[in-house]
Tab-separated table of C-alpha atoms in Angstrom:
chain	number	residue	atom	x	y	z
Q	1	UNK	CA	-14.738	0.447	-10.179
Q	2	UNK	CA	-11.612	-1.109	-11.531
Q	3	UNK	CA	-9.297	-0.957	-8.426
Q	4	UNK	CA	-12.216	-2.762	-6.732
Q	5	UNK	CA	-11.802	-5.165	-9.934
Q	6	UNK	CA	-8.478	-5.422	-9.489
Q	7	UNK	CA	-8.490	-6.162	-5.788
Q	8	UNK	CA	-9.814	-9.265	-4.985
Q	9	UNK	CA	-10.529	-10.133	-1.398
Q	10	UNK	CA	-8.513	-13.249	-0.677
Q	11	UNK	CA	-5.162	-11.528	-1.837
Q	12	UNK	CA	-5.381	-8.952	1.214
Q	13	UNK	CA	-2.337	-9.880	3.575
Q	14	UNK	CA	-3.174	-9.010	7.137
Q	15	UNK	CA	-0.868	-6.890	9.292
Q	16	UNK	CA	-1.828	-6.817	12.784
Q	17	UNK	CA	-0.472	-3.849	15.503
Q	18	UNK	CA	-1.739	-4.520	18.358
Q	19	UNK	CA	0.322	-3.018	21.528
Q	20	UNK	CA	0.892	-4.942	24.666
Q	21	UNK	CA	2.020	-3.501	27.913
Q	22	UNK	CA	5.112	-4.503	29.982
Q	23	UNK	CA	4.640	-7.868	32.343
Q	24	UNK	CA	6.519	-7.895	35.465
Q	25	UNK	CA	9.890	-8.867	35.741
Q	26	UNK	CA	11.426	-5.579	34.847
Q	27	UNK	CA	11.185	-5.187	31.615
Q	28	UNK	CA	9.695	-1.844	29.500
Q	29	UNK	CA	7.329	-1.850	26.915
Q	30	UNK	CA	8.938	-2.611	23.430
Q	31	UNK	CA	8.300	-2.195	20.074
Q	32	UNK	CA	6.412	-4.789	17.714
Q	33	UNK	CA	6.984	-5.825	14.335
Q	34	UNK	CA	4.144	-7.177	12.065
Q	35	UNK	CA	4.904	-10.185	9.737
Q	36	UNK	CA	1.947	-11.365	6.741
Q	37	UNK	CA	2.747	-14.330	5.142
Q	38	UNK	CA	1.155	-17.364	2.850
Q	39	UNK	CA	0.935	-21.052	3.679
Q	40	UNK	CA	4.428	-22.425	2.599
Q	41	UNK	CA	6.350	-19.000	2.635
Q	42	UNK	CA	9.438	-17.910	5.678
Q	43	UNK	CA	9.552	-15.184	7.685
Q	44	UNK	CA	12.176	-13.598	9.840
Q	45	UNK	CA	12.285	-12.752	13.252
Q	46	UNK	CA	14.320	-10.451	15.217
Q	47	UNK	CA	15.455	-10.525	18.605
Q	48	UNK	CA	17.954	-8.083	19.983
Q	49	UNK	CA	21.099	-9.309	22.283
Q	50	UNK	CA	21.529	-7.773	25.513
Q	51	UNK	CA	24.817	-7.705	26.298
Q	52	UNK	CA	24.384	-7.419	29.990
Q	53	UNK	CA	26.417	-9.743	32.243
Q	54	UNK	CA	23.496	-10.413	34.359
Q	55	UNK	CA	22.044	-12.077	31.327
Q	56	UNK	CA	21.839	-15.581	31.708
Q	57	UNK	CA	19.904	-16.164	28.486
Q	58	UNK	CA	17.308	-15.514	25.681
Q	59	UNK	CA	14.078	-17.233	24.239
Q	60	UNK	CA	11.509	-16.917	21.571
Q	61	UNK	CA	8.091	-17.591	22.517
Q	62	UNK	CA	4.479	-17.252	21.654
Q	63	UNK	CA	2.626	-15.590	24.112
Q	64	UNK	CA	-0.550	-16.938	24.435
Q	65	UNK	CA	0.338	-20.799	23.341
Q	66	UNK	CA	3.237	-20.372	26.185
Q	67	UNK	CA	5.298	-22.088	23.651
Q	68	UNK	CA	9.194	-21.565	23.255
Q	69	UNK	CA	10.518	-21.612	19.981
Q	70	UNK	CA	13.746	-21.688	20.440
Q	71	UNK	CA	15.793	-21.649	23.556
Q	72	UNK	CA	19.074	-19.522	23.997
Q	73	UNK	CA	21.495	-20.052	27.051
Q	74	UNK	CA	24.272	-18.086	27.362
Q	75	UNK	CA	26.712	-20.962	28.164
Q	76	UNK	CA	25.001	-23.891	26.053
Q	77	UNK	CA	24.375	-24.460	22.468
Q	78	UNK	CA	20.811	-23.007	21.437
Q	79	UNK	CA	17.644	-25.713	21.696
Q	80	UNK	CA	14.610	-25.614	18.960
Q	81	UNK	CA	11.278	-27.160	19.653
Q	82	UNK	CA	10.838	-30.050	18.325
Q	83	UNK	CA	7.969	-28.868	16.981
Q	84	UNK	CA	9.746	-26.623	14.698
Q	85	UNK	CA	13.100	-28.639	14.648
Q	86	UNK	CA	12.518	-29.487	10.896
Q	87	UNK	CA	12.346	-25.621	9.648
Q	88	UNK	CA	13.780	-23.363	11.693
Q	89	UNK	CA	16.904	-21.583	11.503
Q	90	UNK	CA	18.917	-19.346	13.787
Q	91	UNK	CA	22.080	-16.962	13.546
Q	92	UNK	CA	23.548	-13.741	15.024
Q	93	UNK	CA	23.441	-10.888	12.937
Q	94	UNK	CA	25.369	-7.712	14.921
Q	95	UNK	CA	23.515	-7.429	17.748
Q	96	UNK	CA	20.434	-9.217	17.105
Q	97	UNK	CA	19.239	-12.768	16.660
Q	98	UNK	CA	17.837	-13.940	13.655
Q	99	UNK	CA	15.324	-16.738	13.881
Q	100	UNK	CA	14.028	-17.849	10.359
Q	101	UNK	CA	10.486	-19.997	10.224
Q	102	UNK	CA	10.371	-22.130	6.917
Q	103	UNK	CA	7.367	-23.759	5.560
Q	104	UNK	CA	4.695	-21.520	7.391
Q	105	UNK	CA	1.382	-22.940	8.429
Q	106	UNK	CA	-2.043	-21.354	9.831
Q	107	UNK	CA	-1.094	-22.824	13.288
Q	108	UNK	CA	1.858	-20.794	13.159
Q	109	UNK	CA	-0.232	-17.551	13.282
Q	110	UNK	CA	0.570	-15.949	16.433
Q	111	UNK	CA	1.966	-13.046	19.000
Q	112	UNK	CA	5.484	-14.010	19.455
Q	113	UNK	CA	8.007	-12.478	21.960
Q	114	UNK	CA	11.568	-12.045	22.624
Q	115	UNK	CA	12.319	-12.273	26.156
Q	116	UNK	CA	15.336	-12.738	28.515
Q	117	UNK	CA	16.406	-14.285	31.644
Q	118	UNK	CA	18.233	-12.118	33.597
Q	119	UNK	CA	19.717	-11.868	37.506
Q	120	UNK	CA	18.332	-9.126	39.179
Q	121	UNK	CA	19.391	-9.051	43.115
Q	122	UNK	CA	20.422	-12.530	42.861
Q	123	UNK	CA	17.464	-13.617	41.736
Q	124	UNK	CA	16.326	-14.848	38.471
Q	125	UNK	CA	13.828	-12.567	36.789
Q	126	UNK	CA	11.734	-12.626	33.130
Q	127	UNK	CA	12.325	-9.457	31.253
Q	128	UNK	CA	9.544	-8.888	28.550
Q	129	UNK	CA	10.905	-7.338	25.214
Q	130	UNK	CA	9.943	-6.948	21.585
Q	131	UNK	CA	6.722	-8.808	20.154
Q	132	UNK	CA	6.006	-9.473	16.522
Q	133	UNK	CA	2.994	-10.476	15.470
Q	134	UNK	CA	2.385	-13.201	12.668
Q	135	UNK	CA	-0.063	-14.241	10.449
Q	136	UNK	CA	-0.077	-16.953	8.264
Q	137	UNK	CA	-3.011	-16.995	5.709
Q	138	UNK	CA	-3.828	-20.204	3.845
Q	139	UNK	CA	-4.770	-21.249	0.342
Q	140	UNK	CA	-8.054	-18.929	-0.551
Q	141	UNK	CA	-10.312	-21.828	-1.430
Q	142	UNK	CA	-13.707	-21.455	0.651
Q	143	UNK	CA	-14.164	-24.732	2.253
Q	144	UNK	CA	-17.299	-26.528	2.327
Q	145	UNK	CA	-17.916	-26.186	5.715
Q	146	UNK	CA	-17.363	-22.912	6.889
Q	147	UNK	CA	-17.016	-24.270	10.682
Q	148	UNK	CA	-14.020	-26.650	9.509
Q	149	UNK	CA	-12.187	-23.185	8.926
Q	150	UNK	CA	-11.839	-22.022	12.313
Q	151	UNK	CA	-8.672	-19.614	11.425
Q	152	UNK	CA	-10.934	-17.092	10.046
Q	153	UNK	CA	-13.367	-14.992	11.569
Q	154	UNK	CA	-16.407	-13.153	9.645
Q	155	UNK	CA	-16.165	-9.691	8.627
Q	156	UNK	CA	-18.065	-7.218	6.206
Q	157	UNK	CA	-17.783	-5.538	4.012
Q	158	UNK	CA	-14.708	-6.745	1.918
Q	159	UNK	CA	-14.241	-3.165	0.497
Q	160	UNK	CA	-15.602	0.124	0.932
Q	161	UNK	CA	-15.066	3.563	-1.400
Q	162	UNK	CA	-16.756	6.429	1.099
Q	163	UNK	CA	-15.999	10.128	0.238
Q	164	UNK	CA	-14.363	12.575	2.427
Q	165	UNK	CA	-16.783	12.991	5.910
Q	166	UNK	CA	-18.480	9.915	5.172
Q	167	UNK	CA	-18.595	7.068	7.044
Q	168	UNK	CA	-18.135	3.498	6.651
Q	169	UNK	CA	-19.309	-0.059	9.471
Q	170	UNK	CA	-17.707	-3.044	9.492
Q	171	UNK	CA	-19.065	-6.103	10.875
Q	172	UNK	CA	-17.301	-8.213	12.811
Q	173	UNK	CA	-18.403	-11.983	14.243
Q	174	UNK	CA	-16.550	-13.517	16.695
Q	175	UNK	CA	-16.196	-17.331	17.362
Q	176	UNK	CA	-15.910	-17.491	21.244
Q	177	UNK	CA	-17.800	-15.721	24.573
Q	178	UNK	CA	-16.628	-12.241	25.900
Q	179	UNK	CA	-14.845	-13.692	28.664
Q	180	UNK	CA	-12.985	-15.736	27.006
Q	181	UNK	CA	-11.300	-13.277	24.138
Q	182	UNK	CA	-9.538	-10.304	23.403
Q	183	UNK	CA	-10.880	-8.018	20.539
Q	184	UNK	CA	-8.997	-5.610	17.929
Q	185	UNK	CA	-9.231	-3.619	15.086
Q	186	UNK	CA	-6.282	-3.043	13.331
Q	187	UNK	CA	-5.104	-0.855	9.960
Q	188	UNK	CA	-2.820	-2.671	7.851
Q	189	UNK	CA	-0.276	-2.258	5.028
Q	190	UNK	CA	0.073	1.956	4.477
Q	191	UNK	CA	0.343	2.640	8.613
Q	192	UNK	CA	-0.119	-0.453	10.823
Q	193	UNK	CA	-1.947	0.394	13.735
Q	194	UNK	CA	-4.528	-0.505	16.858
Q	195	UNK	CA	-7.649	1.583	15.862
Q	196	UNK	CA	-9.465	-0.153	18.832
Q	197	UNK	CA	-9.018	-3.098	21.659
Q	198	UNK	CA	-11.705	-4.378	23.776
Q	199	UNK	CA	-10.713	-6.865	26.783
Q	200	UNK	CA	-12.589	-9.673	28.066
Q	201	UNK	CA	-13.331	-6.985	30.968
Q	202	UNK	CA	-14.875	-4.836	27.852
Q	203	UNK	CA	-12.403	-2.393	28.670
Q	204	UNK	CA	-12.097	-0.345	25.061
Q	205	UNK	CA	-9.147	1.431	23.974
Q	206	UNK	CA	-9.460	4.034	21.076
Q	207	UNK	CA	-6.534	5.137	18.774
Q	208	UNK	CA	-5.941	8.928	19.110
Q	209	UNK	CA	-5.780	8.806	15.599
Q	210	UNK	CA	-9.739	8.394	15.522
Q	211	UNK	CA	-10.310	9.999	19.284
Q	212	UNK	CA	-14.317	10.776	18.672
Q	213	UNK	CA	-14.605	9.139	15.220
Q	214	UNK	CA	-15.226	5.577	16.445
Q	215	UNK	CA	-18.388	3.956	17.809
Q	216	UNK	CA	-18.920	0.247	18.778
Q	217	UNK	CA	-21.750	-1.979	19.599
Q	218	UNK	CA	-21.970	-5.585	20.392
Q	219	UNK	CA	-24.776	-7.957	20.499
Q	220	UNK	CA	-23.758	-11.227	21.501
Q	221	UNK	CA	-20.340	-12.338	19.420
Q	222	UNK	CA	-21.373	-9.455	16.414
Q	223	UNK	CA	-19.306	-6.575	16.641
Q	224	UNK	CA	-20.129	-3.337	14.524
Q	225	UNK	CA	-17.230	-0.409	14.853
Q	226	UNK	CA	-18.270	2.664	12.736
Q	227	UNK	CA	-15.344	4.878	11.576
Q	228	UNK	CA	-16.911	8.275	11.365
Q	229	UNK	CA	-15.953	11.831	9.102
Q	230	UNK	CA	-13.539	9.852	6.990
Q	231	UNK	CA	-10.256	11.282	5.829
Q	232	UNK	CA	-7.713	10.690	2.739
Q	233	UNK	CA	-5.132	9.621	5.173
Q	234	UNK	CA	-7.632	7.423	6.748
Q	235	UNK	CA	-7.216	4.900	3.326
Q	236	UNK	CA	-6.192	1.246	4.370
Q	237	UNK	CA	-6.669	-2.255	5.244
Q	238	UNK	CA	-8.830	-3.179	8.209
Q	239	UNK	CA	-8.905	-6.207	9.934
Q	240	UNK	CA	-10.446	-8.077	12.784
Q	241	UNK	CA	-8.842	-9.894	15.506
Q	242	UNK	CA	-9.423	-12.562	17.816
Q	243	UNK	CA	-7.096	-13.572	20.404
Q	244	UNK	CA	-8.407	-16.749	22.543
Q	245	UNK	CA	-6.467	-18.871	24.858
Q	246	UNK	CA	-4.443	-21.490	23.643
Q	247	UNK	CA	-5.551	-20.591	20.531
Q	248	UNK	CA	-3.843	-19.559	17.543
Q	249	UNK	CA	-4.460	-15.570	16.370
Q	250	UNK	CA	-7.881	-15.573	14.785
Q	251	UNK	CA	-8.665	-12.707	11.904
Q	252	UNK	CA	-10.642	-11.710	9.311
Q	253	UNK	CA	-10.349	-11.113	5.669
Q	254	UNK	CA	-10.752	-7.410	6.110
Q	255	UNK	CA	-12.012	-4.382	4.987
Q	256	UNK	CA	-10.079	-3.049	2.425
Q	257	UNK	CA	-11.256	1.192	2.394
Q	258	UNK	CA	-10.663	3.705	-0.358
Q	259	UNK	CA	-11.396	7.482	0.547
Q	260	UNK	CA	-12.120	9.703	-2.578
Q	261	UNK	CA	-9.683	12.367	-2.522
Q	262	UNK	CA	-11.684	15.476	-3.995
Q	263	UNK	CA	-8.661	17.900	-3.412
Q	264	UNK	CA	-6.479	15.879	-5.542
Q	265	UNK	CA	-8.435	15.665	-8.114
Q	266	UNK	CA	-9.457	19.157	-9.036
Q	267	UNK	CA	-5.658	19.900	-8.040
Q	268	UNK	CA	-4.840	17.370	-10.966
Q	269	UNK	CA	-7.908	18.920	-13.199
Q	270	UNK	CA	-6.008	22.075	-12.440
Q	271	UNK	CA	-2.557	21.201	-13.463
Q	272	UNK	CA	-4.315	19.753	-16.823
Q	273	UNK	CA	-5.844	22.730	-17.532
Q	274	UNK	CA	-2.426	25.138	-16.640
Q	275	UNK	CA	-0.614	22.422	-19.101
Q	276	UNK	CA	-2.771	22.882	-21.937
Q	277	UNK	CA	-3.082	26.770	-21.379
Q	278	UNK	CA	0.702	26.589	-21.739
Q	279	UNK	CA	1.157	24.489	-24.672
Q	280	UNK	CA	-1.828	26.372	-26.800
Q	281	UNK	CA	0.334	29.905	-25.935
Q	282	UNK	CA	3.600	28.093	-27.247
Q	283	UNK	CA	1.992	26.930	-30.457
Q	284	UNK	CA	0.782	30.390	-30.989
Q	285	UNK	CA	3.537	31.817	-30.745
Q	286	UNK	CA	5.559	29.525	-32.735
Q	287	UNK	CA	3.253	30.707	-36.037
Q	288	UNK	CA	3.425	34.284	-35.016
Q	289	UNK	CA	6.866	34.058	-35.675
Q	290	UNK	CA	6.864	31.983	-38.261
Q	291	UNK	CA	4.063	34.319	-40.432
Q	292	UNK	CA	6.686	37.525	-39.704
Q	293	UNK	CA	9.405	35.843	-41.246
Q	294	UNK	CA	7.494	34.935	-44.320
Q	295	UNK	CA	6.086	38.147	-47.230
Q	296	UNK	CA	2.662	37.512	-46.695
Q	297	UNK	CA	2.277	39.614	-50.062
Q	298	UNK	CA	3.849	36.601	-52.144
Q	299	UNK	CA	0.522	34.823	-51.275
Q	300	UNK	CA	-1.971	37.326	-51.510
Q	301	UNK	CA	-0.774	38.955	-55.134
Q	302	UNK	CA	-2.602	38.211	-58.182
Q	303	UNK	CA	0.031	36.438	-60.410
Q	304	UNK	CA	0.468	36.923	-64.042
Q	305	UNK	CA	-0.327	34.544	-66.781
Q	306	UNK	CA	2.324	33.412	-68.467
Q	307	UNK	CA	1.880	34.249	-72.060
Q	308	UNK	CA	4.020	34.116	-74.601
Q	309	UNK	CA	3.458	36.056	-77.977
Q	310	UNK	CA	5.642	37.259	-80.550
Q	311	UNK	CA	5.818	41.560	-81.852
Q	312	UNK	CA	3.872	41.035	-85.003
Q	313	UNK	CA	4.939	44.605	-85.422
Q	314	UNK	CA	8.759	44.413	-85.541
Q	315	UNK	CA	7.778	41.709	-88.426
Q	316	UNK	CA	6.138	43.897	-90.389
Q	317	UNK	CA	8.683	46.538	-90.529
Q	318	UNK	CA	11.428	43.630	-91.445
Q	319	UNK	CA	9.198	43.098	-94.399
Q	320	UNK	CA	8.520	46.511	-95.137
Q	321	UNK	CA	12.084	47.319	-95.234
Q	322	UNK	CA	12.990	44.026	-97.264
Q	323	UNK	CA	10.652	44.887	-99.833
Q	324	UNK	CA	12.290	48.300	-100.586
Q	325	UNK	CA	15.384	47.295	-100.717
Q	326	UNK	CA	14.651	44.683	-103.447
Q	327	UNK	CA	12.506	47.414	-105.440
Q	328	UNK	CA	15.880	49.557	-105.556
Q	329	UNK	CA	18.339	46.580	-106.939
Q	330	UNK	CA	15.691	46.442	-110.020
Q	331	UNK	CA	16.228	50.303	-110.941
């Protein structure tokens, strides 16, 4: 098949959705952006200003690393770790804070959040706010030991072209225990998503999207999630997830799945055939009129030859009378 030609499996960027509730300290549960990026590239990340006066400042941080990024007090220049110091850039943009990460590496693949430190009954208190996840995929040359690349987890099959109310497994393997990990399933790319999350307390959480469609089973650290009566809309990249303490965000290559859209095809074999109905009435009628403006009789008359002769008769009576009229000068 030629987009599976044209669709090789290390160019799939990974977009991961996964949805994380509200910690204590006040705050609600926010939205989350999803970032894909290459070794080497930048990304931007955006962290909205409140304006409140109990506000005392503003960080960006990964969550599971526990690692600020960069620091911002409210009456004090802002402070980068060190460990980004040499690529990182910050600047306000309305009412939002742009932080810019240059020169991307795997390590940098993670869940990072914008959070604020706020006073709250005299008290200082954590508010929780918008998370954006990254992902950072490196140079797609298979190393020769598949243990020395630990940022990748294994997952099958690459790609998958099922028909409408078909289904289609993918296989997931996961480097660490149960206890230890958080598990995901995520769509990608057309409309980023958590299609399914499964704690280290193997607490499951199903996208409504699929509600009875997905099954799961798990023997040992191989996961198999079965997407059942497939549909059109159901087309996308999906991708498994590890998140592991102190860790950066582990993830597969994904599974890259095509649904056969049967409706749109005899809708398009229909349109083809309206088209050509349309243009084959047109071109009759154009020599209709054509043969009604044109005496068909000019064609189907027998012409004349063209022969030219000359009255042998009127020549004989110039003779005739020639010779009598010399006969009558002799008498």
């Amino acid at each position: 098949m030629l987009w599976m030609l044209c669709l090789p499996n290390t160019s799939l960027f990974l977009l991961l959705l996964p949805c994380f509730p509200a910690q204590n300290g006040g705050g609600n549960e926010q939205s989350t952006d999803v970032i894909s990026a290459w070794e080497g590239d930048s990304i931007n990340i955006t962290c909205p200003m409140n304006g409140s006066r109990n506000q005392v400042g503003m960080y960006l941080k990964t969550i599971r690393q526990n690692l600020k990024v960069v620091n911002f007090p409210k009456k004090e220049p802002p402070k980068i770790n060190p460990e980004f110091a040499n690529r990182t850039e910050y600047s306000e943009e309305g009412e939002n804070y742009r932080i810019t990460l240059h020169r991307l590496q795997q390590s940098d693949s993670a869940i990072y959040q914008c959070s604020e430190i706020a006073v709250i009954n005299g008290r200082h208190a954590k508010i929780y706010g918008k998370t954006t996840i990254v992902v950072v995929k490196g140079v797609a040359i298979p190393p020769l030991n598949k243990a020395e690349f630990s940022g990748a987890l294994e997952q099958s099959p690459p790609y998958a072209n099922p028909e409408q109310g078909q289904s289609v497994s993918i296989t997931c393997v996961l480097r660490s225990s149960p206890k230890d990990e958080e598990f995901y399933l995520l769509r990608t790319n057309l409309q980023p998503a958590r299609v399914l999350s499964v704690s280290h307390l193997n607490e499951s959480k199903v996208s409504p999207a699929f509600g009875n469609r997905l099954e799961y089973s798990r023997e040992g650290n191989r996961i198999v999630i079965t997407l059942h009566d497939l549909q059109e809309k159901d087309s996308d990249n999906y991708i498994c997830a590890e998140q592991v303490e102190g860790s950066p965000l582990l993830s597969g290559n994904g599974t890259m799945v095509l649904v056969k859209g049967e409706q749109a095809c005899e809708k398009s074999f229909w349109d083809l055939y309206a088209l050509l109905t349309v243009v084959a009435l047109l071109f009759c009628a154009l020599v209709c009129c054509t043969l009604r403006r044109v005496d068909m009789k000019k064609y189907f008359q027998k012409k004349k030859p063209n022969v030219v002769y000359e009255d042998m008769s009127f020549n004989s009576r110039r003779s005739t009378l020639v010779r009598s009229n010399t006969y009558s000068r002799g008498e």
